[in-house]
CSV table of C-alpha atoms in Angstrom, one decimal:
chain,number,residue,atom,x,y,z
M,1,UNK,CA,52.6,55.9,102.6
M,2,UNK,CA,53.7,55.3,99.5
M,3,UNK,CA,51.4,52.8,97.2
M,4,UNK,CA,49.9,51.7,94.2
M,5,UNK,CA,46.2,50.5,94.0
M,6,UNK,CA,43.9,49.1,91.2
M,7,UNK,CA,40.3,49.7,91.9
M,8,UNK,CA,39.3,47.2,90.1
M,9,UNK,CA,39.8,43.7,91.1
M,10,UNK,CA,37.8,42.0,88.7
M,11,UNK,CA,36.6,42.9,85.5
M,12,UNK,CA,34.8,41.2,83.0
M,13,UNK,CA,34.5,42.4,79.1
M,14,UNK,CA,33.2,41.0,76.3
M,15,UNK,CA,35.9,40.1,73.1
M,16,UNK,CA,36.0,42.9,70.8
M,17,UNK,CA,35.0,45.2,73.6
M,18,UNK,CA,37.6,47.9,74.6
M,19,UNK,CA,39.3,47.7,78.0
M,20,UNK,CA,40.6,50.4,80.3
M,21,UNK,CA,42.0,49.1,84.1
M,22,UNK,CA,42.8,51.9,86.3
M,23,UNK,CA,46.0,51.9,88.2
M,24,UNK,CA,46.1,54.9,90.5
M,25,UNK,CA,50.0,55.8,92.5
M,26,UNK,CA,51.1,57.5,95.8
M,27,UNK,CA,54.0,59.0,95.5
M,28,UNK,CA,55.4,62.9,95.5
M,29,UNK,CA,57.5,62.7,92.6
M,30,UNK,CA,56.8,60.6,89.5
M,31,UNK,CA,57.7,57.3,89.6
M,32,UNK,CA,59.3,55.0,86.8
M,33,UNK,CA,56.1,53.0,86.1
M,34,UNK,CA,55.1,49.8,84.8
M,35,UNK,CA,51.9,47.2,84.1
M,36,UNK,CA,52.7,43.5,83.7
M,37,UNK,CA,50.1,40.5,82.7
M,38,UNK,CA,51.2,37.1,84.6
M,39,UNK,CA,49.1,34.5,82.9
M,40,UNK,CA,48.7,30.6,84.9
M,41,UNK,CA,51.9,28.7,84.5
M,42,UNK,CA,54.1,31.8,83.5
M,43,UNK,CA,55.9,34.7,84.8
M,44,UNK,CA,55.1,38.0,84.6
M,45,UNK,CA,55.6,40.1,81.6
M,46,UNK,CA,55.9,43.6,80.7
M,47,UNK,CA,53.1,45.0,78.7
M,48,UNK,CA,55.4,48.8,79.2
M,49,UNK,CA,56.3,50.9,80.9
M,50,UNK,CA,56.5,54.8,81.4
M,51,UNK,CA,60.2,56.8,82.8
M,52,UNK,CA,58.9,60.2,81.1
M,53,UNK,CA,58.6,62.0,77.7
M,54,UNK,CA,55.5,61.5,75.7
M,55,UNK,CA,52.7,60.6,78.1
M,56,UNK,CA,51.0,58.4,75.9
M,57,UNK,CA,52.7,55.3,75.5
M,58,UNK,CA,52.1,51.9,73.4
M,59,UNK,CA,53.1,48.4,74.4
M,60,UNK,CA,53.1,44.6,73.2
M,61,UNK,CA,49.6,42.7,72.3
M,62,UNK,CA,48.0,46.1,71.4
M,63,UNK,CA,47.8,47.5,74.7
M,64,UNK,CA,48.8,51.2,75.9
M,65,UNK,CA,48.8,53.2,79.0
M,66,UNK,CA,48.5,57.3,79.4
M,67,UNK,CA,50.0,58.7,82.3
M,68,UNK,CA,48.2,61.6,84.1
M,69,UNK,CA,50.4,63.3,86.1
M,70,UNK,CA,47.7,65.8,87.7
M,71,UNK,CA,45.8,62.5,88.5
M,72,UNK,CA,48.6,60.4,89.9
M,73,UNK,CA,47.0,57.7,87.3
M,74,UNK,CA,48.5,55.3,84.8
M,75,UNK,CA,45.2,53.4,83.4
M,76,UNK,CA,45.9,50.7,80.7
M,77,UNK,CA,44.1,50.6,77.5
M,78,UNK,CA,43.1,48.0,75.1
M,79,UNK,CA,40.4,49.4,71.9
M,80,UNK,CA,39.6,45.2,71.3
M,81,UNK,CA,39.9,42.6,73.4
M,82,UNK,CA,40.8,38.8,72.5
M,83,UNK,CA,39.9,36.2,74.2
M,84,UNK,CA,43.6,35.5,74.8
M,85,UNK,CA,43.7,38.8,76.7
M,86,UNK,CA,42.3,36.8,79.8
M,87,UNK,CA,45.0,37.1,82.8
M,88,UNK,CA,46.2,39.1,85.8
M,89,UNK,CA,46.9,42.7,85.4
M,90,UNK,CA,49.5,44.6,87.7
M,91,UNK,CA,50.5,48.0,87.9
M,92,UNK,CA,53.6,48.1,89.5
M,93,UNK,CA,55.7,51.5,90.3
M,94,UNK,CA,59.9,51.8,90.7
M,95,UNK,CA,59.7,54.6,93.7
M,96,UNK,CA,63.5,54.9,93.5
M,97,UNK,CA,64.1,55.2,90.0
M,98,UNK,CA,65.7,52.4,88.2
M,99,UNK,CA,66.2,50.2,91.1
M,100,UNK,CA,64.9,47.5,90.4
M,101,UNK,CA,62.6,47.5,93.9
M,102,UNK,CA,58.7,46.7,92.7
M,103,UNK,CA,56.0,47.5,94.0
M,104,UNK,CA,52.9,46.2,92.9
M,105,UNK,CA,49.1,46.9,93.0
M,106,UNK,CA,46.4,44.3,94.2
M,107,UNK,CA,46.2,43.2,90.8
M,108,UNK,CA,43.0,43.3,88.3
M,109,UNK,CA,41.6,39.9,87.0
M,110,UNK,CA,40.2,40.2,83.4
M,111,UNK,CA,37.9,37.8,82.2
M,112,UNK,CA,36.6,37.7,78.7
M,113,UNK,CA,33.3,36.7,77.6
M,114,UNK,CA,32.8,35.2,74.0
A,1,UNK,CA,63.7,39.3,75.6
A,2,UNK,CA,66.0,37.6,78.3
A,3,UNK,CA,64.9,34.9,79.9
A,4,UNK,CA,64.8,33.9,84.3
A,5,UNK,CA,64.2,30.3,85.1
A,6,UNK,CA,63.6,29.1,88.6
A,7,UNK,CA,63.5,25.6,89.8
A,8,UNK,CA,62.1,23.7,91.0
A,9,UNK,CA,58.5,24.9,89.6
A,10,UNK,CA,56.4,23.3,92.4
A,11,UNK,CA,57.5,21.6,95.6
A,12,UNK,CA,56.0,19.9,98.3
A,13,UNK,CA,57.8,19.5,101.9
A,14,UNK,CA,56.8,18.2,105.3
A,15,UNK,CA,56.7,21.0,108.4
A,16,UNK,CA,60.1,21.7,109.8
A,17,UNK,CA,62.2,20.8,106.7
A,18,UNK,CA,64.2,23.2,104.8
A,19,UNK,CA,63.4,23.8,100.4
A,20,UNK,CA,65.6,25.4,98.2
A,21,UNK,CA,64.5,27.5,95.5
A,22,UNK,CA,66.9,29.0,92.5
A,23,UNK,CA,66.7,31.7,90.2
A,24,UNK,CA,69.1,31.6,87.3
A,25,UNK,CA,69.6,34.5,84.4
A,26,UNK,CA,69.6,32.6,81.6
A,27,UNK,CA,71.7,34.9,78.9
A,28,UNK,CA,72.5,37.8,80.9
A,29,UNK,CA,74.2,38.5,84.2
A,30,UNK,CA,72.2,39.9,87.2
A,31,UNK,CA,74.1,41.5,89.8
A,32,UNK,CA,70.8,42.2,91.8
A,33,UNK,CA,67.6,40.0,91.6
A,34,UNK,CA,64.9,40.1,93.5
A,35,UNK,CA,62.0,37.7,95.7
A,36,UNK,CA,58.7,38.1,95.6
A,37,UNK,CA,56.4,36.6,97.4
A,38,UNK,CA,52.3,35.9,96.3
A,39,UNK,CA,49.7,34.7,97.7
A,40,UNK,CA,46.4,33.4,96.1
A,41,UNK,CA,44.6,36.0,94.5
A,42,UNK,CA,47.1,39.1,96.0
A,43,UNK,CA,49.7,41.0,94.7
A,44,UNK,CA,53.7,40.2,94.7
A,45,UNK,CA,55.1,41.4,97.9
A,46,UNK,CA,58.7,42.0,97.5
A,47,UNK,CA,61.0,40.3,100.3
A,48,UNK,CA,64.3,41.0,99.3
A,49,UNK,CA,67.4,42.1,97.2
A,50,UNK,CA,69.8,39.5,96.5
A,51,UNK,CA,73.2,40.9,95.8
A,52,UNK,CA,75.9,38.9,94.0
A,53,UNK,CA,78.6,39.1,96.6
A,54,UNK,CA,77.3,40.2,99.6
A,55,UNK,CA,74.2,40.4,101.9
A,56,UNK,CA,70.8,40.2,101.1
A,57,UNK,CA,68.9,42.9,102.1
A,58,UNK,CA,65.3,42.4,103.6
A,59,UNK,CA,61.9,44.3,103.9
A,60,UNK,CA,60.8,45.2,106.8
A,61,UNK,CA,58.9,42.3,108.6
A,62,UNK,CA,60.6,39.7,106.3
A,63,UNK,CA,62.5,37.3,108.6
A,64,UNK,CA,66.5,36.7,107.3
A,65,UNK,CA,67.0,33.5,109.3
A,66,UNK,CA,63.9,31.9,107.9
A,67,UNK,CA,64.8,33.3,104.2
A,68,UNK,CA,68.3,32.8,103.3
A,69,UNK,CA,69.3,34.4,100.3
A,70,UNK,CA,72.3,33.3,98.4
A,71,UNK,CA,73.3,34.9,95.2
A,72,UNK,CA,76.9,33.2,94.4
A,73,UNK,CA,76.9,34.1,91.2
A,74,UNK,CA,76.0,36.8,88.7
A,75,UNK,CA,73.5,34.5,86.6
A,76,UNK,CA,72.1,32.7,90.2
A,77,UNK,CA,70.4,33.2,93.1
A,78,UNK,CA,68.6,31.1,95.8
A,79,UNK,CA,66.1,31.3,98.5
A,80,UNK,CA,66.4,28.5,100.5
A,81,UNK,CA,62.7,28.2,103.4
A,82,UNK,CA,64.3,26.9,106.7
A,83,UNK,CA,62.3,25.1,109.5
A,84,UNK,CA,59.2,25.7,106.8
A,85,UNK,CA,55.5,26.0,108.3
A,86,UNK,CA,52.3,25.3,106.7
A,87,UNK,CA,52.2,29.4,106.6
A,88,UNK,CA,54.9,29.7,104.7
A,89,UNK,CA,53.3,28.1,101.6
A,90,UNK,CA,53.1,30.9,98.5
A,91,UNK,CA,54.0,31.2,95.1
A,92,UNK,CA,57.8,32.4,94.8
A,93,UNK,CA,58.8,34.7,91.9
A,94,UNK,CA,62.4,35.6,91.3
A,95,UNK,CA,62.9,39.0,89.2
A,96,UNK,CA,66.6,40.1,88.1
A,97,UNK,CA,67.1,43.5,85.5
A,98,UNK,CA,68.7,42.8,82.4
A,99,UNK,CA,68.9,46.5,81.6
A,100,UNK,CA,66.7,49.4,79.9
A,101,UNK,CA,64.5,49.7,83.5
A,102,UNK,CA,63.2,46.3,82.7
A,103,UNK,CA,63.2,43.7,85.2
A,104,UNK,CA,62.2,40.2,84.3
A,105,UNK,CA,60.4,37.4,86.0
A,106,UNK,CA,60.8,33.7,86.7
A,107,UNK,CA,57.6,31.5,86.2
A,108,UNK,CA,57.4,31.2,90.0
A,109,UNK,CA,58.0,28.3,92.3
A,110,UNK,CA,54.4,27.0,94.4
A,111,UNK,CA,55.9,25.9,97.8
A,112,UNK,CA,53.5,24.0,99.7
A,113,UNK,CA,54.4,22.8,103.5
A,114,UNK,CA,52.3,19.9,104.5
């Protein structure tokens, strides 16, 4: 079946540390993917997102995410943390191109220590 | 970016009523939006595809007569909980594409059923 999973549930780092939460896909073809932060009291919002073309790509607040095709992966990456970094992470994948249709991972907690 | 508000944000109803939740497009139209639902510490699960003009169309297990979608016009949708049950209390996000793949996210509506 077709799904998207984050080992990680929780994670804690310290600030200034760098961060990488792995987001792993099941799916035959490449999907159009995505990892969003959803903070208390506020929607989710797009960190980026992959369709194709350069592999490597960089998003808001510092963050950026490499696709690995041959690993079905689409880890996010942060080189320093900030304490405002603290939130919940989802990977989330558009199976049928640009549908619209979401779906998500289990979702990675990130706690910062000071 | 463009903006999806939902209302209300919170909402508290006694077993066997009926709430109504909206999702509005703020500055751009949305012919399709989307419901989420979330429960503590898990991911979204999507339930549904509103379409502005027709039918909503369901996920599999999602029951229609208990989730009634309306989407009435481009910039609104609703979800309105019939016959609610304390099991039906979750966190509600709305989702509706304002173009370049990106779908954007209400804050969320917590429904709990007393």
């Amino acid at each position: 079946a077709q799904s998207v999973t984050q080992p990680d549930i929780h994670i804690t780092v310290s600030e200034g540390a760098s961060l990488e939460l792995r987001c792993n896909y099941s799916y035959g073809a490449t999907p159009y993917l995505f990892w969003y932060v959803q903070s208390p009291g506020q929607g989710l919002q797009l960190l980026l997102k992959y369709f194709s073309g350069d592999t490597l790509v960089q998003g808001i607040k510092g963050f950026e995410a490499e696709f690995k095709r041959s690993q079905s992966s689409f880890n996010l990456r942060k080189p320093s943390v900030h304490w405002s970094d603290a939130a919940e992470y989802f990977c989330a994948v558009d199976l049928s191109g640009n549908t619209g249709k979401l779906i998500f991972g289990q979702g990675t907690t990130l706690q910062v220590k000071p | 970016g463009a903006v999806v508000s939902q209302h209300p944000s919170w909402v508290i109803c006694k077993s066997g009523t009926s709430v109504k939740i909206e999702c509005r497009s703020l500055d751009f139209q949305a012919t399709t939006m989307f419901w989420y639902r979330q429960f503590p510490k898990q991911s979204l699960m999507l339930m549904a595809t509103s379409n502005e003009g027709s039918k909503a169309t369901y996920e599999q297990g999602v029951e229609k007569d208990k989730f009634l979608i309306n989407h009435a016009s481009l910039t609104l949708s609703t979800l309105t909980v019939t016959s609610a049950h304390p099991e039906d209390s979750s966190f509600y996000i709305c989702s509706a594409g304002g173009g370049s793949y990106e779908q954007y996210f209400g804050p969320g509506t917590r429904l709990t059923v007393t």
